[in-house]
Amino acid sequence: MALLPILEYPDPRLKKVAAPVAAVTADVRKLVRDMAETMYAAPGVGLAATQVNVHKRVIVIDISDHKDDLRVFINPEILSAEGEALCEEGCLSVPGYYDKVTRAARVRVRALDEHGETFELDAEGLLAVCIQHEMDHLIGKVFVEYLSPLKRARLTAKLRKKQRLAG
C-alpha cells in the first residue's frame, strides 16, 4: 500500500470529471487500498479518487470512531434524495477550513463494492453528507463552491498565498 498525494484546492485537476470504472480489477482494488490508507493517515472520513489525481469514479468513506468500517463505492449513483440538512463540512483538499453546506438529509445510493458486486444503501446523517460530498468530487466540484462568491474568493486568495509561500 502507498500514501497518495492529495490535491489541494484550487488545483485545477480537482475540476476534472471522473470516468466510470469499466471493471473492478486488481488495479482498482489497489487504488481502493491506497486511498483508504491515505484517508486514514490524513486523517479524514472520506476520499474521492479525484482528490489523489486519479480520475475514476471511486470513493472511500469511514465515519466510524475506531476507523474499522471502510465503505467503498465504485461508480456510485444517487437513486433518491430526501429532506434537507445543514452540516459543517471540511475537506482533505481544503485543509483546515470548515463551513456549513446544505445537502439532502437522506440518500439512497447504488454502487459496486471492491469485489465488483452491486449494492444499494440508505444513508442519513454524516454518512449521507459524506457520500454527497465525495460524489461531488467525482463531477469536479469541491464543497467550497457552495459558499458565497465572497467567501470563496477570500478562501482561494488565502490558499494561493499559502501555496506560494510553501512552494
Coordinates of C-alpha atoms in Angstrom, one line a residue:
M1 CA 0.0 0.0 0.0
A2 CA 1.1 3.6 -0.5
L3 CA 0.2 7.0 0.7
L4 CA -1.0 9.1 -2.2
P5 CA -0.5 12.9 -2.5
I6 CA -3.8 14.8 -2.0
L7 CA -4.5 17.7 -4.4
E8 CA -5.3 21.0 -2.7
Y9 CA -7.9 23.5 -3.8
P10 CA -7.8 25.5 -6.1
D11 CA -5.7 22.9 -8.1
P12 CA -7.4 22.7 -11.5
R13 CA -7.1 18.9 -11.5
L14 CA -9.9 18.9 -8.9
K15 CA -12.2 20.1 -11.6
K16 CA -11.8 17.1 -13.8
V17 CA -14.8 14.8 -14.1
A18 CA -14.1 11.2 -13.2
A19 CA -14.7 8.4 -15.7
P20 CA -16.7 5.3 -14.8
V21 CA -14.8 2.2 -13.8
A22 CA -15.2 -0.4 -16.6
A23 CA -14.3 -3.4 -14.4
V24 CA -13.2 -3.9 -10.8
T25 CA -9.7 -5.2 -11.4
A26 CA -6.6 -5.8 -9.2
D27 CA -5.5 -2.2 -10.1
V28 CA -8.8 -0.8 -8.9
R29 CA -8.6 -2.8 -5.6
K30 CA -5.0 -1.5 -5.1
L31 CA -6.3 2.1 -5.7
V32 CA -9.0 1.5 -3.0
R33 CA -6.4 0.2 -0.5
D34 CA -4.1 3.1 -1.2
M35 CA -7.0 5.6 -1.0
A36 CA -8.1 4.1 2.4
E37 CA -4.5 4.3 3.7
T38 CA -4.2 7.9 2.6
M39 CA -7.6 8.8 4.1
Y40 CA -6.8 7.3 7.4
A41 CA -3.3 8.9 7.6
A42 CA -4.6 12.4 6.6
P43 CA -6.8 11.9 8.8
G44 CA -10.2 12.1 7.2
V45 CA -13.6 10.3 6.9
G46 CA -13.8 10.3 3.1
L47 CA -11.7 10.5 0.0
A48 CA -12.5 10.5 -3.7
A49 CA -10.1 9.3 -6.4
T50 CA -10.2 12.7 -8.0
Q51 CA -8.5 14.1 -4.8
V52 CA -5.5 11.9 -5.5
N53 CA -5.4 12.8 -9.2
V54 CA -7.0 9.5 -10.3
H55 CA -10.0 10.4 -12.4
K56 CA -12.1 7.3 -11.8
R57 CA -15.5 7.0 -10.1
V58 CA -14.2 5.6 -6.8
I59 CA -14.7 6.9 -3.2
V60 CA -13.9 5.5 0.2
I61 CA -15.6 6.5 3.4
D62 CA -15.2 5.5 7.1
I63 CA -17.2 7.5 9.6
S64 CA -16.7 5.0 12.5
D65 CA -15.0 6.1 15.7
H66 CA -12.5 3.3 15.5
K67 CA -11.7 3.5 11.8
D68 CA -12.8 -0.1 11.2
D69 CA -15.8 0.3 8.9
L70 CA -14.4 1.1 5.5
R71 CA -17.1 1.6 2.8
V72 CA -16.1 1.5 -0.8
F73 CA -18.3 3.0 -3.6
I74 CA -17.3 2.4 -7.2
N75 CA -19.4 4.1 -9.9
P76 CA -21.8 5.4 -7.2
E77 CA -25.1 7.0 -8.2
I78 CA -27.7 8.6 -6.0
L79 CA -31.1 6.9 -6.6
S80 CA -33.1 9.2 -4.4
A81 CA -32.6 12.1 -2.0
E82 CA -34.9 13.5 0.6
G83 CA -35.0 16.3 3.2
E84 CA -32.5 18.9 3.9
A85 CA -29.6 19.1 6.4
L86 CA -27.2 21.9 7.1
C87 CA -23.9 20.5 8.2
E88 CA -20.4 21.8 8.8
E89 CA -18.1 20.2 6.3
G90 CA -14.3 20.0 5.9
C91 CA -12.3 18.5 3.1
L92 CA -8.8 17.0 2.8
S93 CA -8.3 19.1 -0.3
V94 CA -9.1 22.3 1.7
P95 CA -7.1 21.6 4.8
G96 CA -8.1 23.5 8.0
Y97 CA -11.2 25.1 6.5
Y98 CA -14.8 24.2 7.6
D99 CA -18.1 25.8 6.7
K100 CA -21.8 25.0 6.6
V101 CA -23.3 23.4 3.5
T102 CA -26.9 22.3 2.8
R103 CA -27.3 18.8 1.5
A104 CA -30.0 16.2 1.3
A105 CA -30.7 14.7 4.7
R106 CA -31.2 11.1 3.4
V107 CA -30.0 9.4 0.2
R108 CA -30.3 6.0 -1.4
V109 CA -27.1 5.1 -3.3
R110 CA -26.2 2.3 -5.7
A111 CA -22.6 1.3 -6.3
L112 CA -20.2 -1.5 -6.8
D113 CA -18.1 -2.7 -3.9
E114 CA -14.4 -3.6 -4.1
H115 CA -15.3 -7.1 -5.3
G116 CA -17.4 -5.7 -8.2
E117 CA -20.7 -6.6 -6.5
T118 CA -23.6 -4.2 -6.9
F119 CA -25.2 -2.9 -3.6
E120 CA -27.7 -0.3 -2.6
L121 CA -27.6 1.6 0.7
D122 CA -29.9 4.0 2.5
A123 CA -27.9 6.6 4.3
E124 CA -28.7 9.6 6.6
G125 CA -26.7 11.9 8.9
L126 CA -23.0 12.1 8.5
L127 CA -22.8 9.1 6.1
A128 CA -25.3 10.8 3.7
V129 CA -23.4 14.0 3.8
C130 CA -20.1 12.2 3.2
I131 CA -21.5 10.3 0.2
Q132 CA -22.8 13.5 -1.4
H133 CA -19.5 15.4 -0.6
E134 CA -17.3 12.7 -2.1
M135 CA -19.6 12.2 -5.1
D136 CA -19.3 16.0 -5.8
H137 CA -15.6 15.4 -6.2
L138 CA -16.3 12.9 -9.0
I139 CA -18.0 15.6 -11.0
G140 CA -15.2 18.1 -10.4
K141 CA -17.0 20.0 -7.5
V142 CA -15.4 21.0 -4.2
F143 CA -17.6 21.8 -1.2
V144 CA -16.4 25.5 -1.1
E145 CA -18.3 26.0 -4.4
Y146 CA -21.5 26.0 -2.3
L147 CA -20.3 29.1 -0.4
S148 CA -20.9 32.7 -1.4
P149 CA -18.7 34.2 -4.1
L150 CA -17.1 36.5 -1.5
K151 CA -16.2 33.7 1.0
R152 CA -14.9 31.5 -1.9
A153 CA -12.8 34.4 -3.3
R154 CA -11.3 35.1 0.2
L155 CA -10.5 31.4 0.8
T156 CA -9.0 31.0 -2.7
A157 CA -6.7 34.0 -2.2
K158 CA -5.6 32.7 1.2
L159 CA -4.9 29.2 -0.1
R160 CA -3.0 30.5 -3.2
K161 CA -0.8 32.7 -0.9
K162 CA -0.2 29.7 1.4
Q163 CA 0.8 27.5 -1.6
R164 CA 3.2 30.3 -2.9
L165 CA 4.9 30.5 0.5
A166 CA 5.2 26.7 0.8
G167 CA 6.5 26.3 -2.8

